[in-house]
Amino acid sequence: MQNVERITSNQNSHVKRWSKLQTKKGRKESGTYLLEGWHLVSEALKAGIDLVEIMVVDPNDWNQLKSLPTTTMRYEITEEVAKHISSTKTPQGVFATVLVNNESNKIPNNLHGQWLLLDQLQDPGNVGTIVRTADAAGLTGVVLGDGSVDLYNPKVVRSMQGSQFHINLLSGNLLEWLTEFEYQDIPTYGTELNPQAVAYDQVPTGESFGLIMGNEGNGTSSEILAATTKNLYIPMNGKAESLNVAVAAGILMFQLTKK
Amino acid sequence: MQNVERITSNQNSHVKRWSKLQTKKGRKESGTYLLEGWHLVSEALKAGIDLVEIMVVDPNDWNQLKSLPTTTMRYEITEEVAKHISSTKTPQGVFATVLVNNESNKIPNNLHGQWLLLDQLQDPGNVGTIVRTADAAGLTGVVLGDGSVDLYNPKVVRSMQGSQFHINLLSGNLLEWLTEFEYQDIPTYGTELNPQAVAYDQVPTGESFGLIMGNEGNGTSSEILAATTKNLYIPMNGKAESLNVAVAAGILMFQLTKK
């Protein structure tokens, strides 16, 4: 059995550091982010992700964690500490920290694959749900454009439900990505609320594409729409003015990946 | 100009009643629910809905409300009162009350049309987004099965974005609805996470159907799945275990309503 450190005080320096992982600054300082609950921790372990630290409330839980590598630091924390570091009101009894991917802002040399690019998305629940949907649809990766919500925001992490361990998550300047897609002869599709655009089910499904979804309120920026191969719209028979961006992204991804 | 009552105290009896509209009990007692913000109020007016009461913070706003019928009671409230009755931290300066539809638990005689039925959905954001998506897809109506979240929960109302004024919203026992669909020879489709079920794009799109979406955690109940014409699944190429229910509902509705 590995050494386990017991922590009972919110004043403990580890607790202070974990609590700061709720903020972008805290995540940047430590280079890690927080996983909360059994589902996320076991998704990370299944995917072979190295946990930096693991914290449990109930000592019996170590029985379920026998296969942890010896490099993972182990802590037993009180319910009070769990509440202090959690982003939810009723935390589950397990937490882990994992490394933030620092290589995630480089455009891969070969963009063959199916990519979703997010232009200034702000709502963490939307971004997390979109990453989960992209994972379900079997996409290669999701790119968060500059000005989007931070990928390791606790609400994003909760909504992703572990999909960050299955697909590539990158960030960067979307105009640079579009230039690279064009150079590699891969079609890119913007999306707009414009019946003059191409109906989403009238483009060929393909092995490689870049699909861009825009900001919840303002849509995709005009610079980006001008730099795509085509821009798509989803015909709406009803009276609602628009779709929720996560719903629209789901409809488009499942259409474009049809075989 | 109609008579306007000025209200400055949270102890005022109207304010107490409005504040109670956050709860199901308060909505039942008054037979009304609350609209918050200009978007919802103007959607209601565009749809010809009679507002029971309207409350504004800024007296200049009456200029935008000149076409209100004389039957609508008018109130000027302080920002403090606005905060007290609002479900959000930074309320917009306009509210209205409208009547809850008491006829909404009767199954229509003629079910010709495209219906979505929700089996025990719990998350108000999901339900509101689903109603908005059903409206966008041009569906006839949405039926909330027994045990689902209340349709006039403030978070549902916020996420619907006014779609309740465009399509039929009903509630009831879904097994009774399924019996009626069968009697009227209209196909019904359950949904399940089961690759043995029928792929969602392998059923004919049709003018009339009943599509059932299930609870976020447990899916659709087995009694309901046993009573449908067919059960559908959405093939997933990736590793995510499931889709968010609002995303799945969007993919299915836009597929089944294709022309």
Coordinates of C-alpha atoms in Angstrom, one line a residue:
Chain A
M1 CA 0.0 0.0 0.0
Q2 CA 1.3 3.4 -1.0
N3 CA 1.7 6.2 1.5
V4 CA -1.5 8.2 2.1
E5 CA -1.5 11.7 3.6
R6 CA -4.5 12.6 5.7
I7 CA -5.8 16.1 5.4
T8 CA -8.4 17.6 7.7
S9 CA -7.9 21.4 7.4
N10 CA -9.0 23.8 4.7
Q11 CA -5.9 25.8 5.6
N12 CA -3.6 23.0 4.3
S13 CA -1.5 24.2 1.4
H14 CA -2.7 21.3 -0.9
V15 CA -6.3 22.2 -0.2
K16 CA -5.7 25.8 -1.0
R17 CA -4.1 24.8 -4.3
W18 CA -6.9 22.4 -5.2
S19 CA -9.5 25.1 -4.3
K20 CA -7.8 27.5 -6.7
L21 CA -8.2 25.0 -9.6
Q22 CA -11.8 26.4 -9.9
T23 CA -10.1 29.5 -11.5
K24 CA -8.1 29.8 -14.8
K25 CA -5.3 31.4 -12.9
G26 CA -5.0 28.5 -10.4
R27 CA -5.0 26.0 -13.2
K28 CA -2.3 27.9 -15.0
E29 CA -0.1 28.1 -11.9
S30 CA -0.3 24.4 -11.1
G31 CA -0.5 23.1 -14.7
T32 CA -3.3 20.8 -13.6
Y33 CA -7.1 20.7 -13.4
L34 CA -9.6 18.9 -11.2
L35 CA -11.7 15.8 -11.9
E36 CA -14.7 15.3 -9.6
G37 CA -16.5 12.1 -9.0
W38 CA -16.1 8.4 -9.8
H39 CA -17.3 8.7 -13.5
L40 CA -14.5 11.1 -14.5
V41 CA -11.8 9.5 -12.4
S42 CA -12.6 6.0 -13.9
E43 CA -12.8 7.4 -17.4
A44 CA -9.3 8.9 -16.9
L45 CA -7.9 5.6 -15.6
K46 CA -9.6 3.6 -18.5
A47 CA -7.9 6.0 -21.0
G48 CA -4.5 5.4 -19.3
I49 CA -4.2 9.0 -18.1
D50 CA -1.7 9.5 -15.3
L51 CA -3.4 11.0 -12.3
V52 CA -1.1 13.4 -10.5
E53 CA -3.0 13.2 -7.2
I54 CA -6.1 11.4 -6.0
M55 CA -8.2 12.4 -3.0
V56 CA -10.8 10.2 -1.3
V57 CA -13.1 10.8 1.6
D58 CA -13.8 7.2 2.5
P59 CA -10.7 5.0 3.2
N60 CA -12.6 2.0 1.9
D61 CA -12.3 3.5 -1.5
W62 CA -8.7 2.5 -1.8
N63 CA -9.9 -1.0 -2.5
Q64 CA -11.2 0.2 -5.8
L65 CA -8.0 2.0 -6.6
K66 CA -5.5 -0.8 -6.3
S67 CA -4.3 -0.5 -9.8
L68 CA -3.1 3.1 -9.4
P69 CA 0.5 3.6 -10.4
T70 CA 2.9 4.4 -7.6
T71 CA 3.6 7.8 -9.0
T72 CA 0.1 9.1 -8.0
M73 CA 0.1 11.0 -4.7
R74 CA -2.7 9.8 -2.4
Y75 CA -4.7 11.8 0.1
E76 CA -7.6 11.1 2.4
I77 CA -9.7 14.2 3.0
T78 CA -12.6 15.1 5.2
E79 CA -16.1 15.9 3.9
E80 CA -15.5 19.5 4.8
V81 CA -12.4 19.6 2.7
A82 CA -14.3 17.9 -0.2
K83 CA -16.9 20.6 0.0
H84 CA -14.2 23.3 0.0
I85 CA -12.5 22.1 -3.1
S86 CA -15.6 21.0 -5.1
S87 CA -17.5 23.1 -7.6
T88 CA -20.8 21.3 -6.6
K89 CA -22.9 21.6 -3.5
T90 CA -22.9 17.9 -2.8
P91 CA -19.6 16.5 -3.9
Q92 CA -18.9 12.9 -4.5
G93 CA -16.2 11.5 -2.3
V94 CA -13.4 11.3 -4.9
F95 CA -11.3 13.9 -6.7
A96 CA -8.1 13.7 -8.9
T97 CA -5.8 16.2 -10.5
V98 CA -4.4 15.6 -14.0
L99 CA -2.1 17.6 -16.2
V100 CA -3.4 20.2 -18.6
N101 CA -2.1 19.5 -22.1
N102 CA 0.4 22.3 -22.9
E103 CA 0.9 21.2 -26.5
S104 CA -2.7 21.9 -27.4
N105 CA -2.2 25.2 -29.2
K106 CA -0.1 23.7 -32.1
I107 CA -1.9 23.0 -35.4
P108 CA -1.1 19.3 -36.3
N109 CA 0.9 18.8 -39.5
N110 CA -1.7 16.5 -41.0
L111 CA -5.3 17.6 -40.6
H112 CA -6.9 14.6 -42.3
G113 CA -9.9 13.9 -40.2
Q114 CA -13.2 15.4 -39.0
W115 CA -12.8 18.6 -36.9
L116 CA -15.2 20.9 -35.1
L117 CA -14.0 24.5 -34.5
L118 CA -15.7 26.7 -31.9
D119 CA -15.8 30.5 -32.5
Q120 CA -16.0 32.4 -29.2
L121 CA -18.4 30.0 -27.4
Q122 CA -19.1 31.3 -23.9
D123 CA -21.4 28.9 -22.1
P124 CA -19.4 26.2 -20.4
G125 CA -22.3 23.8 -20.4
N126 CA -22.7 24.2 -24.2
V127 CA -18.9 23.7 -24.8
G128 CA -18.8 20.6 -22.6
T129 CA -21.9 19.1 -24.2
I130 CA -20.5 19.8 -27.7
V131 CA -17.2 18.0 -26.9
R132 CA -19.2 15.0 -25.6
T133 CA -21.3 15.0 -28.8
A134 CA -18.2 15.3 -31.0
D135 CA -16.8 12.3 -29.2
A136 CA -20.0 10.3 -29.7
A137 CA -20.0 11.2 -33.4
G138 CA -16.4 9.9 -33.7
L139 CA -14.8 13.2 -34.6
T140 CA -11.0 13.6 -34.7
G141 CA -11.0 16.7 -32.5
V142 CA -12.4 19.9 -31.3
V143 CA -10.6 23.3 -31.5
L144 CA -11.5 26.1 -29.2
G145 CA -11.0 29.4 -30.9
D146 CA -9.5 32.4 -29.1
G147 CA -12.1 34.1 -26.9
S148 CA -13.9 30.9 -26.0
V149 CA -14.5 29.7 -22.5
D150 CA -11.5 27.9 -20.9
L151 CA -11.6 24.1 -21.6
Y152 CA -10.8 23.2 -18.0
N153 CA -13.5 25.4 -16.4
P154 CA -15.2 23.0 -13.9
K155 CA -18.6 23.3 -15.6
V156 CA -17.0 22.4 -19.0
V157 CA -15.2 19.4 -17.4
R158 CA -18.5 18.2 -15.8
S159 CA -20.4 18.4 -19.1
M160 CA -17.7 16.7 -21.1
Q161 CA -18.2 13.6 -19.0
G162 CA -14.7 12.3 -19.8
S163 CA -14.8 12.9 -23.5
Q164 CA -11.6 14.9 -23.2
F165 CA -9.8 11.5 -22.7
H166 CA -11.2 10.2 -26.1
I167 CA -10.6 13.0 -28.6
N168 CA -8.1 15.7 -29.4
L169 CA -8.8 19.0 -27.8
L170 CA -6.9 22.0 -29.1
S171 CA -7.1 25.7 -29.0
G172 CA -5.9 28.5 -31.2
N173 CA -6.6 31.1 -33.8
L174 CA -9.4 29.8 -36.1
L175 CA -8.3 31.9 -39.1
E176 CA -4.9 30.2 -38.9
W177 CA -6.6 26.8 -38.8
L178 CA -8.7 27.7 -41.8
T179 CA -5.6 28.7 -43.8
E180 CA -4.1 25.3 -43.0
F181 CA -7.3 23.4 -43.9
E182 CA -7.3 25.2 -47.3
Y183 CA -3.6 24.5 -47.9
Q184 CA -4.3 20.8 -47.2
D185 CA -7.4 20.9 -49.5
I186 CA -9.8 20.0 -46.8
P187 CA -13.3 21.6 -47.0
T188 CA -14.5 23.9 -44.2
Y189 CA -18.1 24.7 -43.4
G190 CA -19.3 27.7 -41.5
T191 CA -22.8 27.9 -40.1
E192 CA -25.2 30.7 -40.3
L193 CA -28.8 31.6 -39.8
N194 CA -29.2 32.4 -43.4
P195 CA -31.6 30.6 -45.8
Q196 CA -29.3 31.7 -48.7
A197 CA -26.6 29.5 -47.3
V198 CA -26.3 25.8 -48.3
A199 CA -28.8 23.4 -46.6
Y200 CA -26.7 21.2 -44.2
D201 CA -27.8 17.9 -45.8
Q202 CA -26.8 19.0 -49.3
V203 CA -23.1 18.8 -48.9
P204 CA -21.3 15.4 -49.3
T205 CA -20.4 13.6 -46.1
G206 CA -16.7 13.1 -46.1
E207 CA -13.7 11.7 -44.3
S208 CA -12.2 15.1 -43.7
F209 CA -13.8 18.5 -42.9
G210 CA -13.6 21.4 -40.6
L211 CA -17.0 22.5 -39.2
I212 CA -17.3 25.8 -37.4
M213 CA -20.0 26.7 -34.8
G214 CA -20.3 30.3 -33.7
N215 CA -21.0 32.3 -30.5
E216 CA -24.4 31.7 -28.8
G217 CA -25.7 35.3 -29.3
N218 CA -23.7 36.6 -32.3
G219 CA -23.1 33.5 -34.4
T220 CA -19.8 33.0 -36.3
S221 CA -17.7 36.1 -37.0
S222 CA -17.9 37.5 -40.5
E223 CA -14.1 37.1 -41.1
I224 CA -14.4 33.4 -40.5
L225 CA -17.6 33.0 -42.6
A226 CA -15.6 34.7 -45.4
A227 CA -12.7 32.3 -45.1
T228 CA -14.7 29.0 -45.3
T229 CA -15.3 26.7 -48.3
K230 CA -19.1 26.9 -47.8
N231 CA -21.5 28.1 -45.2
L232 CA -24.4 25.9 -44.1
Y233 CA -27.7 26.4 -42.5
I234 CA -30.3 24.1 -40.9
P235 CA -33.7 24.7 -42.5
M236 CA -36.3 25.2 -39.8
N237 CA -40.0 24.5 -40.5
G238 CA -41.2 26.1 -37.3
K239 CA -41.2 29.5 -35.6
A240 CA -38.2 29.4 -33.2
E241 CA -35.6 31.9 -34.4
S242 CA -32.6 29.7 -33.8
L243 CA -31.4 26.5 -32.2
N244 CA -29.3 26.0 -29.1
V245 CA -25.7 25.8 -30.4
A246 CA -25.1 22.4 -28.8
V247 CA -28.2 21.0 -30.5
A248 CA -27.3 22.5 -33.9
A249 CA -23.7 21.2 -33.6
G250 CA -25.1 17.7 -32.9
I251 CA -27.5 17.8 -35.9
L252 CA -24.6 18.9 -38.2
M253 CA -21.9 16.5 -36.8
F254 CA -24.2 13.5 -37.1
Q255 CA -25.2 14.5 -40.6
L256 CA -21.6 15.2 -41.9
T257 CA -20.2 11.9 -40.4
K258 CA -22.9 9.7 -42.0
K259 CA -21.4 6.8 -43.9
Chain B
M1 CA -52.8 56.1 -20.7
Q2 CA -53.9 53.3 -18.5
N3 CA -53.7 53.5 -14.7
V4 CA -50.3 52.4 -13.4
E5 CA -49.8 51.2 -9.8
R6 CA -46.4 52.0 -8.3
I7 CA -44.9 49.4 -6.0
T8 CA -41.8 50.0 -3.9
S9 CA -42.0 47.4 -1.2
N10 CA -41.2 43.7 -1.2
Q11 CA -44.0 43.4 1.5
N12 CA -46.6 44.4 -1.1
S13 CA -49.1 41.6 -1.6
H14 CA -48.6 41.5 -5.4
V15 CA -44.8 41.2 -4.9
K16 CA -45.3 38.3 -2.5
R17 CA -47.6 36.6 -5.1
W18 CA -45.1 37.2 -8.0
S19 CA -42.2 35.9 -5.9
K20 CA -44.2 32.7 -5.2
L21 CA -44.4 32.1 -9.0
Q22 CA -40.9 30.6 -8.7
T23 CA -42.6 27.6 -7.0
K24 CA -45.1 25.1 -8.5
K25 CA -47.4 25.7 -5.5
G26 CA -47.4 29.5 -6.2
R27 CA -48.2 28.9 -9.9
K28 CA -51.0 26.6 -9.1
E29 CA -52.6 29.0 -6.6
S30 CA -52.6 31.9 -9.0
G31 CA -53.1 30.0 -12.2
T32 CA -50.3 32.1 -13.8
Y33 CA -46.6 31.9 -14.5
L34 CA -43.9 34.6 -14.9
L35 CA -42.2 35.9 -18.0
E36 CA -38.9 37.7 -17.5
G37 CA -37.2 40.0 -20.0
W38 CA -38.1 41.7 -23.2
H39 CA -37.6 38.7 -25.4
L40 CA -40.3 36.6 -23.7
V41 CA -42.7 39.5 -23.3
S42 CA -42.5 40.5 -26.9
E43 CA -42.8 36.8 -28.1
A44 CA -46.0 36.6 -26.0
L45 CA -47.4 39.8 -27.5
K46 CA -46.4 38.8 -31.1
A47 CA -48.3 35.5 -30.5
G48 CA -51.4 37.4 -29.4
I49 CA -51.2 36.1 -25.8
D50 CA -53.1 38.1 -23.2
L51 CA -50.8 39.4 -20.5
V52 CA -52.6 39.3 -17.1
E53 CA -50.1 41.8 -15.6
I54 CA -47.0 43.7 -16.8
M55 CA -44.3 45.2 -14.5
V56 CA -41.6 47.6 -15.6
V57 CA -38.8 49.3 -13.7
D58 CA -38.2 52.2 -16.1
P59 CA -41.3 54.4 -16.8
N60 CA -40.0 55.2 -20.3
D61 CA -40.7 51.5 -21.2
W62 CA -44.4 52.3 -21.4
N63 CA -43.7 53.9 -24.8
Q64 CA -42.8 50.5 -26.1
L65 CA -46.0 49.0 -24.7
K66 CA -48.6 51.3 -26.2
S67 CA -50.4 48.5 -28.0
L68 CA -51.2 46.6 -24.7
P69 CA -54.8 45.8 -24.3
T70 CA -56.7 47.7 -21.6
T71 CA -57.3 44.4 -19.7
T72 CA -53.6 44.1 -18.7
M73 CA -52.8 45.4 -15.2
R74 CA -49.8 47.7 -15.2
Y75 CA -47.2 48.1 -12.5
E76 CA -44.1 50.2 -12.0
I77 CA -41.7 48.4 -9.7
T78 CA -38.3 49.3 -8.2
E79 CA -35.1 47.5 -9.0
E80 CA -35.2 46.0 -5.5
V81 CA -38.6 44.5 -6.2
A82 CA -37.4 43.3 -9.6
K83 CA -34.6 41.4 -7.9
H84 CA -36.9 40.0 -5.4
I85 CA -39.3 38.4 -7.9
S86 CA -36.7 37.4 -10.5
S87 CA -35.1 34.0 -10.8
T88 CA -31.9 35.6 -12.1
K89 CA -29.2 37.6 -10.4
T90 CA -29.4 40.5 -12.8
P91 CA -33.0 40.8 -13.9
Q92 CA -34.0 42.8 -17.0
G93 CA -36.5 45.6 -16.2
V94 CA -39.7 43.9 -17.5
F95 CA -41.9 41.1 -16.3
A96 CA -45.3 39.8 -17.1
T97 CA -47.7 37.2 -15.9
V98 CA -49.7 35.0 -18.2
L99 CA -52.3 32.2 -17.6
V100 CA -51.2 28.6 -17.3
N101 CA -53.1 26.5 -19.8
N102 CA -55.5 24.3 -17.7
E103 CA -56.7 22.3 -20.7
S104 CA -53.3 20.9 -21.4
N105 CA -53.9 17.4 -19.9
K106 CA -56.5 16.3 -22.4
I107 CA -55.4 14.1 -25.3
P108 CA -56.6 15.8 -28.6
N109 CA -59.2 13.8 -30.6
N110 CA -57.1 14.0 -33.7
L111 CA -53.4 13.2 -33.3
H112 CA -52.5 13.7 -36.9
G113 CA -49.1 15.5 -36.7
Q114 CA -45.6 15.2 -35.3
W115 CA -45.4 14.8 -31.6
L116 CA -42.5 14.6 -29.1
L117 CA -43.3 12.8 -25.8
L118 CA -40.9 13.2 -22.8
D119 CA -40.7 10.4 -20.3
Q120 CA -39.7 11.6 -16.8
L121 CA -37.3 14.3 -17.9
Q122 CA -35.8 16.1 -14.9
D123 CA -33.5 18.8 -16.0
P124 CA -35.3 22.1 -16.7
G125 CA -32.6 23.3 -19.1
N126 CA -33.0 20.1 -21.2
V127 CA -36.8 20.3 -21.3
G128 CA -36.8 24.0 -22.3
T129 CA -34.1 23.4 -25.0
I130 CA -36.1 20.4 -26.3
V131 CA -39.3 22.5 -26.6
R132 CA -37.4 25.2 -28.4
T133 CA -35.9 22.6 -30.8
A134 CA -39.3 21.0 -31.4
D135 CA -40.6 24.4 -32.3
A136 CA -37.7 25.0 -34.7
A137 CA -38.3 21.6 -36.3
G138 CA -41.9 22.5 -36.8
L139 CA -43.4 19.8 -34.6
T140 CA -47.1 19.9 -33.7
G141 CA -46.5 19.6 -30.0
V142 CA -44.6 18.3 -27.0
V143 CA -46.1 16.1 -24.3
L144 CA -44.6 16.1 -20.8
G145 CA -45.2 12.6 -19.3
D146 CA -46.1 12.3 -15.6
G147 CA -43.0 12.6 -13.4
S148 CA -41.3 15.2 -15.6
V149 CA -40.2 18.6 -14.4
D150 CA -43.0 21.3 -14.3
L151 CA -43.3 23.1 -17.7
Y152 CA -43.5 26.5 -16.0
N153 CA -40.5 26.1 -13.9
P154 CA -38.5 29.4 -14.4
K155 CA -35.5 27.6 -15.9
V156 CA -37.7 25.8 -18.4
V157 CA -39.4 29.0 -19.3
R158 CA -36.0 30.7 -19.8
S159 CA -34.7 27.9 -22.0
M160 CA -37.9 27.7 -24.1
Q161 CA -37.3 31.3 -25.3
G162 CA -40.9 31.8 -26.1
S163 CA -41.5 28.5 -28.0
Q164 CA -44.4 27.8 -25.7
F165 CA -46.3 30.4 -27.7
H166 CA -45.7 28.6 -31.0
I167 CA -46.5 24.9 -30.4
N168 CA -48.9 22.8 -28.3
L169 CA -47.6 21.9 -24.9
L170 CA -49.5 19.1 -23.1
S171 CA -49.0 16.8 -20.2
G172 CA -50.3 13.4 -19.3
N173 CA -49.9 9.7 -19.0
L174 CA -47.7 8.6 -21.9
L175 CA -49.0 5.0 -21.9
E176 CA -52.5 6.5 -22.5
W177 CA -51.1 8.6 -25.3
L178 CA -49.4 5.6 -26.9
T179 CA -52.7 3.7 -26.8
E180 CA -54.4 6.6 -28.6
F181 CA -51.6 6.8 -31.2
E182 CA -52.0 3.1 -31.9
Y183 CA -55.8 3.5 -32.2
Q184 CA -55.3 6.2 -34.8
D185 CA -52.7 4.2 -36.7
I186 CA -49.9 6.6 -36.1
P187 CA -46.4 5.1 -35.6
T188 CA -44.6 5.7 -32.3
Y189 CA -40.8 5.5 -31.8
G190 CA -39.1 4.9 -28.5
T191 CA -35.4 5.6 -28.2
E192 CA -32.8 3.4 -26.5
L193 CA -29.0 3.0 -26.2
N194 CA -29.2 -0.4 -27.9
P195 CA -27.5 -1.2 -31.2
Q196 CA -30.1 -4.0 -31.7
A197 CA -32.8 -1.3 -32.1
V198 CA -33.5 0.4 -35.5
A199 CA -31.0 3.0 -36.7
Y200 CA -32.8 6.3 -36.5
D201 CA -32.3 7.2 -40.2
Q202 CA -33.7 3.8 -41.4
V203 CA -37.4 4.7 -40.6
P204 CA -39.5 6.6 -43.2
T205 CA -39.9 10.3 -42.4
G206 CA -43.6 10.9 -42.1
E207 CA -46.4 13.5 -41.6
S208 CA -47.5 11.8 -38.3
F209 CA -45.5 10.2 -35.6
G210 CA -44.9 10.1 -31.8
L211 CA -41.3 10.2 -30.8
I212 CA -40.4 9.4 -27.1
M213 CA -37.3 10.6 -25.3
G214 CA -36.4 9.2 -21.9
N215 CA -35.0 10.3 -18.6
E216 CA -31.4 11.7 -18.5
G217 CA -30.0 8.9 -16.4
N218 CA -32.3 5.9 -16.8
G219 CA -33.6 6.3 -20.4
T220 CA -37.1 5.5 -21.4
S221 CA -39.1 3.1 -19.1
S222 CA -39.4 -0.5 -20.2
E223 CA -43.3 -0.3 -20.2
I224 CA -43.1 2.5 -22.7
L225 CA -40.5 0.8 -24.9
A226 CA -42.8 -2.2 -25.0
A227 CA -45.7 -0.2 -26.2
T228 CA -44.1 1.6 -29.2
T229 CA -44.3 0.7 -32.8
K230 CA -40.5 0.6 -33.1
N231 CA -37.5 1.7 -30.9
L232 CA -34.7 3.7 -32.5
Y233 CA -31.0 4.3 -31.7
I234 CA -28.4 6.7 -32.9
P235 CA -25.3 4.9 -34.0
M236 CA -22.2 6.4 -32.4
N237 CA -18.8 6.0 -34.1
G238 CA -16.9 7.4 -31.0
K239 CA -16.4 6.4 -27.4
A240 CA -18.9 8.6 -25.5
E241 CA -21.4 6.4 -23.8
S242 CA -24.4 8.5 -24.6
L243 CA -25.6 11.8 -25.9
N244 CA -27.2 14.6 -24.0
V245 CA -30.9 14.1 -24.3
A246 CA -31.6 17.5 -25.9
V247 CA -28.9 16.9 -28.5
A248 CA -30.3 13.4 -29.2
A249 CA -33.8 14.8 -29.4
G250 CA -32.6 17.4 -31.9
I251 CA -30.9 14.9 -34.2
L252 CA -34.0 12.7 -34.2
M253 CA -36.6 15.4 -34.7
F254 CA -34.6 17.0 -37.6
Q255 CA -34.2 13.5 -39.2
L256 CA -37.9 12.4 -38.8
T257 CA -39.2 15.7 -40.2
K258 CA -37.0 15.8 -43.3
K259 CA -39.1 16.3 -46.4

